[in-house]
PDB file of C-alpha atoms and ligand atoms in Angstrom:
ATOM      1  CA  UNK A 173     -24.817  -9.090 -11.733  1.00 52.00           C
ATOM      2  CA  UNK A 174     -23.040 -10.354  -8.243  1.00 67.00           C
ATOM      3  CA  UNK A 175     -19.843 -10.811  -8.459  1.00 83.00           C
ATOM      4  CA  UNK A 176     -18.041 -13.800  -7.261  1.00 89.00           C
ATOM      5  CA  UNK A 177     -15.882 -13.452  -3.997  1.00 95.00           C
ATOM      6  CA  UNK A 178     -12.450 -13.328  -4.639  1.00 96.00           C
ATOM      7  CA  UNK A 179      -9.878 -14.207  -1.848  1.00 97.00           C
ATOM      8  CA  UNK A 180      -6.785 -12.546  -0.354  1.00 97.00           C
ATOM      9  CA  UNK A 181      -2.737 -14.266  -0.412  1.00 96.00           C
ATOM     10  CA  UNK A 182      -0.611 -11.614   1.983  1.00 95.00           C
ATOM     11  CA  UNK A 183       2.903 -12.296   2.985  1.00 93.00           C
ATOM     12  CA  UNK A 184       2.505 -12.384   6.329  1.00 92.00           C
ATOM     13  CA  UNK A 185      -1.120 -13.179   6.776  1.00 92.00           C
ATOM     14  CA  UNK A 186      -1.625 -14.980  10.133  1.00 88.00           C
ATOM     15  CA  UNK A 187       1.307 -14.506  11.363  1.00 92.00           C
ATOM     16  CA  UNK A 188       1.335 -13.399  14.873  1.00 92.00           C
ATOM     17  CA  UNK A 189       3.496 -10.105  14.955  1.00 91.00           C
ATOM     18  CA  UNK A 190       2.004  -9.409  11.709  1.00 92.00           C
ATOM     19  CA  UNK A 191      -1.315  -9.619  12.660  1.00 92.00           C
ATOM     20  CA  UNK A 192      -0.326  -7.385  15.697  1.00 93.00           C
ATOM     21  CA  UNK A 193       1.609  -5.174  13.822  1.00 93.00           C
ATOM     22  CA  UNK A 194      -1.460  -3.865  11.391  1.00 95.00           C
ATOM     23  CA  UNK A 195      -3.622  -3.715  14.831  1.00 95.00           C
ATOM     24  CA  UNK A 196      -1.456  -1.580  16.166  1.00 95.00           C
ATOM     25  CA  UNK A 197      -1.109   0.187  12.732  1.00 95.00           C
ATOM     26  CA  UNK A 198      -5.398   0.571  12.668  1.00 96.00           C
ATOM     27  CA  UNK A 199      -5.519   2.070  16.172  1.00 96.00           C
ATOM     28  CA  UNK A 200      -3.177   4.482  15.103  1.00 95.00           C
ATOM     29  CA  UNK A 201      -4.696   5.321  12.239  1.00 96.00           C
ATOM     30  CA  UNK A 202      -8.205   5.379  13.959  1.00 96.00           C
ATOM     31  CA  UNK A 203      -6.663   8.069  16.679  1.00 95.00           C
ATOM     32  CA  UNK A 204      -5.965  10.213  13.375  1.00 94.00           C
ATOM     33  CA  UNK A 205      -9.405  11.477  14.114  1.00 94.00           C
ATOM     34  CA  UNK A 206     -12.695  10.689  12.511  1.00 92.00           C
ATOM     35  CA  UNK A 207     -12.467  12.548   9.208  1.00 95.00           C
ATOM     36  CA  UNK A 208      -9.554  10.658   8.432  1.00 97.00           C
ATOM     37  CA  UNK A 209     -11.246   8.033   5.694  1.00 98.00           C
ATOM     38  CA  UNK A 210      -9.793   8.168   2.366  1.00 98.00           C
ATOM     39  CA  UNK A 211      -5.955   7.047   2.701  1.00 98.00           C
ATOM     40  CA  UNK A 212      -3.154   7.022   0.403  1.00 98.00           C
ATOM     41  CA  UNK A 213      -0.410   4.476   0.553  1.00 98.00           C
ATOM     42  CA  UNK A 214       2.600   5.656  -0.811  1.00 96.00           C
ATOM     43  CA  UNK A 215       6.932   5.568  -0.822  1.00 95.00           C
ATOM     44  CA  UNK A 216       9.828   6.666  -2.056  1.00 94.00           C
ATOM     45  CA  UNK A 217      10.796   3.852  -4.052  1.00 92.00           C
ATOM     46  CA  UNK A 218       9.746   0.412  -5.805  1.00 90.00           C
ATOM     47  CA  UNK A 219       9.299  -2.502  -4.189  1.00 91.00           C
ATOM     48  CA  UNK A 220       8.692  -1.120  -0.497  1.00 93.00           C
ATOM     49  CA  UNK A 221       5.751  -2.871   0.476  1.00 94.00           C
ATOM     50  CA  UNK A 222       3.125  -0.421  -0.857  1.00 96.00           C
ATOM     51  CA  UNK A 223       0.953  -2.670  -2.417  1.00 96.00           C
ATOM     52  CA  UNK A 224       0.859  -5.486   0.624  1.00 96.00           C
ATOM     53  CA  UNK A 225       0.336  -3.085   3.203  1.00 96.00           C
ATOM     54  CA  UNK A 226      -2.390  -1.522   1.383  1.00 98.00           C
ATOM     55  CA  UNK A 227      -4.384  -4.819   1.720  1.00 98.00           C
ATOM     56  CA  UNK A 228      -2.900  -5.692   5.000  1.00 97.00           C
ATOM     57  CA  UNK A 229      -4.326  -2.259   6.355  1.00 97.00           C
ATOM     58  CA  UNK A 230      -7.963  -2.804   4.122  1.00 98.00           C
ATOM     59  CA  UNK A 231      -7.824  -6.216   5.549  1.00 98.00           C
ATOM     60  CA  UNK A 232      -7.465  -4.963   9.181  1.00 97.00           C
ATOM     61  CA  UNK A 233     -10.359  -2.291   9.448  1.00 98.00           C
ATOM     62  CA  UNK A 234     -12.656  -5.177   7.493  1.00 98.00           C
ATOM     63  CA  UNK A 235     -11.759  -7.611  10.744  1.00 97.00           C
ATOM     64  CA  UNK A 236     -13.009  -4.529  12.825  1.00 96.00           C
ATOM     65  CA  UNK A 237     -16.859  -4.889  10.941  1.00 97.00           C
ATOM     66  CA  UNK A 238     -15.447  -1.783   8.902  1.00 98.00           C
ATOM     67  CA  UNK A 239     -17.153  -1.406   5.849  1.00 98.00           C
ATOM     68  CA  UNK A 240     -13.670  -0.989   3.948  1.00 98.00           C
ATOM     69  CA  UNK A 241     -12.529  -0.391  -0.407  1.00 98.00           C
ATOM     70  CA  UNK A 242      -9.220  -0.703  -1.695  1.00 98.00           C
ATOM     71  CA  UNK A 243      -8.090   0.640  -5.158  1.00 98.00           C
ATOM     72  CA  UNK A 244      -5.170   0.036  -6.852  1.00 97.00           C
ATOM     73  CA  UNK A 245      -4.690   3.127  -8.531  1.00 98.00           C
ATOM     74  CA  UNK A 246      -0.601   1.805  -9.233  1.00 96.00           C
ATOM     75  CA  UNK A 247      -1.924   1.332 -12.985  1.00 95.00           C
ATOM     76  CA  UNK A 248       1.441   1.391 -14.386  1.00 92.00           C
ATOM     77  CA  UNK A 249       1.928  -1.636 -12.632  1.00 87.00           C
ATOM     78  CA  UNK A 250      -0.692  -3.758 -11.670  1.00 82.00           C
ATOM     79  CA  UNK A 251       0.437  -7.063  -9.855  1.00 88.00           C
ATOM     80  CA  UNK A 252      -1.979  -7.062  -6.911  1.00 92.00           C
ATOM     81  CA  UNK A 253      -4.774  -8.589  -9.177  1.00 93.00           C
ATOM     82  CA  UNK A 254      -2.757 -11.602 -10.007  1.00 92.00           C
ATOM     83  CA  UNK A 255      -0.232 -11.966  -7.049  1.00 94.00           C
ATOM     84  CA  UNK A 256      -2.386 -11.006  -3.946  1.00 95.00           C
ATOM     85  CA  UNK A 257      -6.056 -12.115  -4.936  1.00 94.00           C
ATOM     86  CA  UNK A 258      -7.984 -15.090  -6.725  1.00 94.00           C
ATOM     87  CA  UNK A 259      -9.448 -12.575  -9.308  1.00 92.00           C
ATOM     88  CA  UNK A 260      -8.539 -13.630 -12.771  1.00 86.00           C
ATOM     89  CA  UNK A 261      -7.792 -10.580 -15.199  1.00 79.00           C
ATOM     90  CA  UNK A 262     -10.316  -8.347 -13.785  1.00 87.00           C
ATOM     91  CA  UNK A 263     -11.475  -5.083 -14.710  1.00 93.00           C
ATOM     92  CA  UNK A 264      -9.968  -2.229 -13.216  1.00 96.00           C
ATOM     93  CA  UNK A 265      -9.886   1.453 -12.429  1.00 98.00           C
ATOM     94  CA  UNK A 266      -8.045   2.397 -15.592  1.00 97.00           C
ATOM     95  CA  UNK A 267     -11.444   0.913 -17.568  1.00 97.00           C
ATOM     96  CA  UNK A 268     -13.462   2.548 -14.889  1.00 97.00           C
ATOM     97  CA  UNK A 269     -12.232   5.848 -15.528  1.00 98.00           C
ATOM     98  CA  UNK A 270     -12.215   5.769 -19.108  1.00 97.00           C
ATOM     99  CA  UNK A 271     -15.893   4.733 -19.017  1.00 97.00           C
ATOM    100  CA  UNK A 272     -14.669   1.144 -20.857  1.00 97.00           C
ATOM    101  CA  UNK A 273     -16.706  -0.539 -17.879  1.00 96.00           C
ATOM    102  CA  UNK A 274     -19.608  -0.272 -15.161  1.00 95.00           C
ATOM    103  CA  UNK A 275     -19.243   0.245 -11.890  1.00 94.00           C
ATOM    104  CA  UNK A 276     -20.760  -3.536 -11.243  1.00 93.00           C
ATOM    105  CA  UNK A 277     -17.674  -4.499 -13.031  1.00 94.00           C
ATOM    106  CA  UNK A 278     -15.292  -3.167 -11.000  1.00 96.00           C
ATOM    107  CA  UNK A 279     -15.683  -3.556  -7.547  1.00 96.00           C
ATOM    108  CA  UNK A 280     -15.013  -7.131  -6.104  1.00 96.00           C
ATOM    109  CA  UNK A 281     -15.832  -8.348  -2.781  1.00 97.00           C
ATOM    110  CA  UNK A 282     -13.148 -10.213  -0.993  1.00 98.00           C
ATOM    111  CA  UNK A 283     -14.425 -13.540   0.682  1.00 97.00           C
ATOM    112  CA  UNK A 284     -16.138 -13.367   4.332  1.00 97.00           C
ATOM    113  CA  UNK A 285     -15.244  -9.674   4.484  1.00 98.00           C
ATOM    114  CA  UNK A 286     -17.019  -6.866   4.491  1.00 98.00           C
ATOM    115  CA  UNK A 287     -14.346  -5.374   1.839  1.00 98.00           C
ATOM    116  CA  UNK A 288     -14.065  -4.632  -1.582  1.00 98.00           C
ATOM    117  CA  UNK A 289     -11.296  -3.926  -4.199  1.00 98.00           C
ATOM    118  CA  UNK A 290     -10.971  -2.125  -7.235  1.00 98.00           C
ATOM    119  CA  UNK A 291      -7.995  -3.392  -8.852  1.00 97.00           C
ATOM    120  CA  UNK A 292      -5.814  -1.178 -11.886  1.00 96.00           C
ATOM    121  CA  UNK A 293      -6.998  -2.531 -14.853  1.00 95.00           C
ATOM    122  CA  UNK A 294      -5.152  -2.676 -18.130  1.00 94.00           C
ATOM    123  CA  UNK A 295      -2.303   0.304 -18.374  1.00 93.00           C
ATOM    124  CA  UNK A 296      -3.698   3.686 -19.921  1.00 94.00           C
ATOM    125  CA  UNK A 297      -1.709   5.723 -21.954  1.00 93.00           C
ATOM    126  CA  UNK A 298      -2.434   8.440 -19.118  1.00 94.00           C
ATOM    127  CA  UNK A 299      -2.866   7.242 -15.853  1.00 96.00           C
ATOM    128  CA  UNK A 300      -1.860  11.142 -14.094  1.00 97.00           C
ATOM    129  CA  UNK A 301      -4.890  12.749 -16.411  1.00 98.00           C
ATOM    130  CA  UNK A 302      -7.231   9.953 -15.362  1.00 98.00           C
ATOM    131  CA  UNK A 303      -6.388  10.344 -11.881  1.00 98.00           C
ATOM    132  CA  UNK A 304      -7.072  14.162 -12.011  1.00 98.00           C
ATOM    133  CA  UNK A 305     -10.228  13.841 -13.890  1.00 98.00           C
ATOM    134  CA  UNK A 306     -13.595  14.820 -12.094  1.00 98.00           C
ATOM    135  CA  UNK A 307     -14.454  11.336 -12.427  1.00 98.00           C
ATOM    136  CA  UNK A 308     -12.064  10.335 -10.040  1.00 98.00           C
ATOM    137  CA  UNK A 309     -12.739  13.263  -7.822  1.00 98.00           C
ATOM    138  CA  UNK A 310     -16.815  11.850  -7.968  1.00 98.00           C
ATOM    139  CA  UNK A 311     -15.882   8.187  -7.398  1.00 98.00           C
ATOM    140  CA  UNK A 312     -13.870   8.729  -4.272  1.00 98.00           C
ATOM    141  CA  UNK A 313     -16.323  11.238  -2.960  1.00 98.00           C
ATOM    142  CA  UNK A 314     -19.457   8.711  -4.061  1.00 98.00           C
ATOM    143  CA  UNK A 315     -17.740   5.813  -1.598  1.00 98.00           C
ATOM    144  CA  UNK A 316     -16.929   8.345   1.372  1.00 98.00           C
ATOM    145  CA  UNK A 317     -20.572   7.904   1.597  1.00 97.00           C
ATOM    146  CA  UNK A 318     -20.770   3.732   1.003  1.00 97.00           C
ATOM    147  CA  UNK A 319     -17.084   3.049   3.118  1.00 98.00           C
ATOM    148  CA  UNK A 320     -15.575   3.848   6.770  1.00 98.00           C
ATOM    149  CA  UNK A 321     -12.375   3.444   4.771  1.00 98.00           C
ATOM    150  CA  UNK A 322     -10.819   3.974   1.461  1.00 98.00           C
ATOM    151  CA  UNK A 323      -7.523   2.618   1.150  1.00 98.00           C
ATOM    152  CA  UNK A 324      -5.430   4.069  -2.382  1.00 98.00           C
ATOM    153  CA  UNK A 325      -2.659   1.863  -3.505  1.00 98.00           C
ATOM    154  CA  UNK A 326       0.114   3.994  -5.613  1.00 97.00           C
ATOM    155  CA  UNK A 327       3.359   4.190  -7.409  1.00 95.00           C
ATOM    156  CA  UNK A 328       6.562   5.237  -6.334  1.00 94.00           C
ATOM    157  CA  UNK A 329       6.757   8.868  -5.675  1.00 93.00           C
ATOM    158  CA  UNK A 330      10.293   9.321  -7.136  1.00 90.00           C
ATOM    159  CA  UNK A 331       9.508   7.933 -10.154  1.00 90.00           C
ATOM    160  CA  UNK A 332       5.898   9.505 -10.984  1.00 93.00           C
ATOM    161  CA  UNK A 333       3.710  11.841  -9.821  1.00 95.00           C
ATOM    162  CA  UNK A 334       0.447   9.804  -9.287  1.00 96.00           C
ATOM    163  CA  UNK A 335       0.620   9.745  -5.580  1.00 97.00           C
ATOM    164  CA  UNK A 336       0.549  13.224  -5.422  1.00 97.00           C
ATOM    165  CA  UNK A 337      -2.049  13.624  -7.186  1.00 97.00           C
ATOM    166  CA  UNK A 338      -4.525  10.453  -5.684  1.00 98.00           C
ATOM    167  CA  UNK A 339      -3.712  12.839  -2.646  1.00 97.00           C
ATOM    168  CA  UNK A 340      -5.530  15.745  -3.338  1.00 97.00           C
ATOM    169  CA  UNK A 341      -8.522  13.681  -3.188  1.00 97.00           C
ATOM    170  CA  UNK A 342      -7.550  12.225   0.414  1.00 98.00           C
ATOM    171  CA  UNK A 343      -7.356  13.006   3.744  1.00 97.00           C
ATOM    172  CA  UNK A 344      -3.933  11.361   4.490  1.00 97.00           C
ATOM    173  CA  UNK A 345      -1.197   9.731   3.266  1.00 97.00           C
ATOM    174  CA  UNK A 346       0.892   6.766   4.936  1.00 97.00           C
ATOM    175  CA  UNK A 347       4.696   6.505   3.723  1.00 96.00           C
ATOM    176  CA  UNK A 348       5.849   2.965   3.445  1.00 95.00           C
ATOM    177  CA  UNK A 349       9.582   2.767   4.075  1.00 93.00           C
ATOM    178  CA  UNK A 350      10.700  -0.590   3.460  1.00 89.00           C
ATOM    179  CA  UNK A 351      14.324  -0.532   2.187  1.00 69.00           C
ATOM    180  CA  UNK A 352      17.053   0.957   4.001  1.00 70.00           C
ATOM    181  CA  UNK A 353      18.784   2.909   0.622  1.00 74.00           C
ATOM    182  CA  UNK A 354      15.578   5.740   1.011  1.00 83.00           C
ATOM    183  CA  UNK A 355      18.114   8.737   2.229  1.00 85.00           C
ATOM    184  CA  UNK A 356      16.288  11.081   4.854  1.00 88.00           C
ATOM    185  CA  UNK A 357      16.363  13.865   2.335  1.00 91.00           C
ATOM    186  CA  UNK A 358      14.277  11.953   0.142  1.00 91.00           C
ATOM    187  CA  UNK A 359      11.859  10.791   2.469  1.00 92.00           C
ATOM    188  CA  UNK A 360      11.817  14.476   3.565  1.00 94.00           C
ATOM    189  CA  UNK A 361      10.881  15.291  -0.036  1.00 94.00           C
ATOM    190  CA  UNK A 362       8.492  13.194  -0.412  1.00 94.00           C
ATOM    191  CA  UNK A 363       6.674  14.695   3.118  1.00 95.00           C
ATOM    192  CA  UNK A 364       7.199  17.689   1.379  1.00 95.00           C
ATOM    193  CA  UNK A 365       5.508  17.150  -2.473  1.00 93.00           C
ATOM    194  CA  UNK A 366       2.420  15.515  -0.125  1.00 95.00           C
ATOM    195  CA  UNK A 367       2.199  18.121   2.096  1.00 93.00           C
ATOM    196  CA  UNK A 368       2.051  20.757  -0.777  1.00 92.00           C
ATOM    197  CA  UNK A 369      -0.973  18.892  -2.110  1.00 91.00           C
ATOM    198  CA  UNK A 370      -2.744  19.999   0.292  1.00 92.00           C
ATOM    199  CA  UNK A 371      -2.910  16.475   2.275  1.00 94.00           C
ATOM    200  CA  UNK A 372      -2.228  15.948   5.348  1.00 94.00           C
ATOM    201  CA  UNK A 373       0.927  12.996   6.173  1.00 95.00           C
ATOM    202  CA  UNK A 374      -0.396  10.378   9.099  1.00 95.00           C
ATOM    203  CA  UNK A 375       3.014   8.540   8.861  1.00 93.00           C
ATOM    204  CA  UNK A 376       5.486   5.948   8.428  1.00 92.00           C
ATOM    205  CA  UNK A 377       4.555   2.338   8.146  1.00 93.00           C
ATOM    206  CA  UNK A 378       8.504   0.144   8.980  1.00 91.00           C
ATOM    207  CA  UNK A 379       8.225  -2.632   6.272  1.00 89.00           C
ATOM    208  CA  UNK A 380      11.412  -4.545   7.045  1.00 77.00           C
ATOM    209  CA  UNK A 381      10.911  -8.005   4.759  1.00 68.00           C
ATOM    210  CA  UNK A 382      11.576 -11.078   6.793  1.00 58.00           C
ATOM    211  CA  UNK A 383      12.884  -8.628   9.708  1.00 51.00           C
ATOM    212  CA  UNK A 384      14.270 -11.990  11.779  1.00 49.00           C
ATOM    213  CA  UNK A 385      15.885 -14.461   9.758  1.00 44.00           C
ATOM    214  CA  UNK A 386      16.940 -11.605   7.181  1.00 42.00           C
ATOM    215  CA  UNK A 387      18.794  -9.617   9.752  1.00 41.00           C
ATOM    216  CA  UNK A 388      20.283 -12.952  11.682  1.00 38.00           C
ATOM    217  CA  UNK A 389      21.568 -14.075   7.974  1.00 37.00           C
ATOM    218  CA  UNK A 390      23.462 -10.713   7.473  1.00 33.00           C
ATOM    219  CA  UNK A 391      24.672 -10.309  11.543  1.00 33.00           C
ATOM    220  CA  UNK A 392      25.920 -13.604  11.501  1.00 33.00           C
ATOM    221  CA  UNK A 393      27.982 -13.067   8.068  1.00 32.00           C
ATOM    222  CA  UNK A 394      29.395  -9.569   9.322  1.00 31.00           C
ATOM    223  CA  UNK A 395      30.444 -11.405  12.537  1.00 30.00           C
ATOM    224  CA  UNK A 396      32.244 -13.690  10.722  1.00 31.00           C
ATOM    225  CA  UNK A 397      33.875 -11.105   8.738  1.00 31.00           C
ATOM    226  CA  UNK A 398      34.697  -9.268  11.460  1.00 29.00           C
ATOM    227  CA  UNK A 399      36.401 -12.476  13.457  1.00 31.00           C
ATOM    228  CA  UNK A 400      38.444 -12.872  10.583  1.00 32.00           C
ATOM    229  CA  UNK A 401      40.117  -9.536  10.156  1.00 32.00           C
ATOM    230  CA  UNK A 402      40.696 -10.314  13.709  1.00 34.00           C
ATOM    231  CA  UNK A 403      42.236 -13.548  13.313  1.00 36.00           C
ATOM    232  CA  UNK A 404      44.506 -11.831  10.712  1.00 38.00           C
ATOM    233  CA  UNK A 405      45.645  -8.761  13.000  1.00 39.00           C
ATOM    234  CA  UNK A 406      46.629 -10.740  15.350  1.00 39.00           C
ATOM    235  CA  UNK A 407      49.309 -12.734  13.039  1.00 39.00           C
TER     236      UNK A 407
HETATM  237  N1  ATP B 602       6.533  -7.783   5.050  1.00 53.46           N
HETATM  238  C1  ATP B 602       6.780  -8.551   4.002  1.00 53.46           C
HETATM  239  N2  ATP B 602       7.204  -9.823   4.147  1.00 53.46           N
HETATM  240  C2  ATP B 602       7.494 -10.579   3.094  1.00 53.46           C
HETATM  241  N3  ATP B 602       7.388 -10.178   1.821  1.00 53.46           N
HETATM  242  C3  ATP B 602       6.974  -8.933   1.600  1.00 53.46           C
HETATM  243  C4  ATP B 602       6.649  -8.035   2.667  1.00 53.46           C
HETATM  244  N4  ATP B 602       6.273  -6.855   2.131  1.00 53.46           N
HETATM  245  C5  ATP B 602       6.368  -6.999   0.814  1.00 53.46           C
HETATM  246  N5  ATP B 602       6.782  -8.234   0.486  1.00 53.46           N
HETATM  247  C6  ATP B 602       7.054  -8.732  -0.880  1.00 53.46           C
HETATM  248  O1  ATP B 602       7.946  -7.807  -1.486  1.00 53.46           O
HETATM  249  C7  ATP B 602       7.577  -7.540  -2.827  1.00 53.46           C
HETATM  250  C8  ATP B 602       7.253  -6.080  -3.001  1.00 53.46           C
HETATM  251  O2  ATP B 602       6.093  -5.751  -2.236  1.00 53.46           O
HETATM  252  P1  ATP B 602       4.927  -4.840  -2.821  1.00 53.46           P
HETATM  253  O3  ATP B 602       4.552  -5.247  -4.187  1.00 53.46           O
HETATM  254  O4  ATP B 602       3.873  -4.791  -1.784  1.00 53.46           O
HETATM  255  O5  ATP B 602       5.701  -3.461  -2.891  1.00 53.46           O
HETATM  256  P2  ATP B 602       5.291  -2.153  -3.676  1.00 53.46           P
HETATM  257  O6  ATP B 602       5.915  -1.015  -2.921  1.00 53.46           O
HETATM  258  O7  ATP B 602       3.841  -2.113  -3.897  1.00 53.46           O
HETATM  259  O8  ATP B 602       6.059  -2.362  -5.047  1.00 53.46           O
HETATM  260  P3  ATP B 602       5.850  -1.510  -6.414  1.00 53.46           P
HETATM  261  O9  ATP B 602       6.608  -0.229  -6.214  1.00 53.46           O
HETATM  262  O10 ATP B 602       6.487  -2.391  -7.450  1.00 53.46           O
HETATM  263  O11 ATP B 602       4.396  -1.305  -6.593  1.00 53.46           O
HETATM  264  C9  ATP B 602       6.414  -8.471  -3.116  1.00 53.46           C
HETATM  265  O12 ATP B 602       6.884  -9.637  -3.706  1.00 53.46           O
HETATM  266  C10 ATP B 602       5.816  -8.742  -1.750  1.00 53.46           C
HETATM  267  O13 ATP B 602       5.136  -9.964  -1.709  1.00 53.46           O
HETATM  268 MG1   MG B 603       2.727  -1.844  -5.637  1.00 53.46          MG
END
């Protein structure tokens, strides 16, 4: 059975300094050496970016002629299906795993790219055993063989321990710091936990949301704060 193409919706997608940004991002990334082909995508906290730079990064080696898979292995959570793609409740690694579905099930091409994703799939009572279990371990090492890049999409690392363990079975894991409450320590622990699993940590991917108007909005409010306390002394 061929699957029908499904298509991508990124915040961000072809926008200039995006677009630059996640070039910049893949050279990087390609200067990590050769044998750097399986990647985690990881952070401290929700709602960092994770799940959008995952794609954005997939998306990016595919432009290159990579041959490129992405799996959302966040199966806690899965949004990417329904928010980021056309694909209409689709099978998933959780059924994958679990031997609920085939292989020709799961993995859906993405429209005039040479890129596939495997999206989460319903939630499993255990998503940490299934992502230890040697079935895992043989699917990811099946599709070094298939893919120049494997791109893992996972949860939080301060709220579960999934990451850590998706990383065992990679060769390096990005941190995606997106909101400015992650304290250094616990960005520093979470270098830490990866590190001890063996994998090594490429770096930090900046996700500041709507970095211009965002940071005008808030200057141009403190500003006015600011003139007013001044206003005041000065009575
Ligand atoms: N650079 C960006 N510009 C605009 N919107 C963004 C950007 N990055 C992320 N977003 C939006 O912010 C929200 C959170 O992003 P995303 O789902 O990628 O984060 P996540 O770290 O995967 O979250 P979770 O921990 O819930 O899995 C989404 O609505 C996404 O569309
Ligand atoms: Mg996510």
């Amino acid at each position: 059975m061929s699957m029908e193409p499904i298509s991508l919706n990124l915040p961000g997608e072809g926008e200039y300094f995006t677009q630059e940004a996640y070039k910049t991002l893949r050279t990087n990334i390609q200067f990590c050496g050769k044998n750097i082909k399986v990647i985690a995508i990881t952070s401290v906290s929700e709602n960092e970016g994770k799940s959008t730079v995952s794609l954005h990064i997939g998306k990016s080696f595919a432009e290159l002629g990579k041959k490129v898979l992405v799996i959302d292995a966040d199966m806690r959570k899965s949004v990417i299906a329904g928010r980021n793609t056309t694909a209409d409740t689709p099978s998933g690694l959780s059924e994958l795993l679990t031997g609920l579905k085939e292989k020709e099930d799961c993995f859906y091409p993405v429209k005039d790219l040479s890129m596939e994703v495997i999206f989460s799939g319903p939630y499993p009572p255990n998503p940490v055993e299934l992502l230890n279990s040697d079935t895992f371990a043989k699917m990811i090492k099946e599709a070094r063989s298939h893919y120049d890049y494997i791109i893992i999409d996972t949860p939080p690392l301060r709220e579960v321990i999934d990451a850590a363990v998706v990383a065992t079975r990679c060769d390096g894991v990005i941190m995606v710091l997106g909101s400015t409450k992650v304290h250094y320590n616990q960005a520093q622990e979470l270098v830490e936990q990866i590190e001890k699993s063996g994998c090594k940590m490429l770096g930090v991917v900046l996700n500041h949301r709507k970095r211009n108007d965002k940071r005008g909005y808030y200057r141009k409010k403190y500003y006015k704060a600011y003139g007013a306390t001044e206003e005041k002394a000065k009575k």
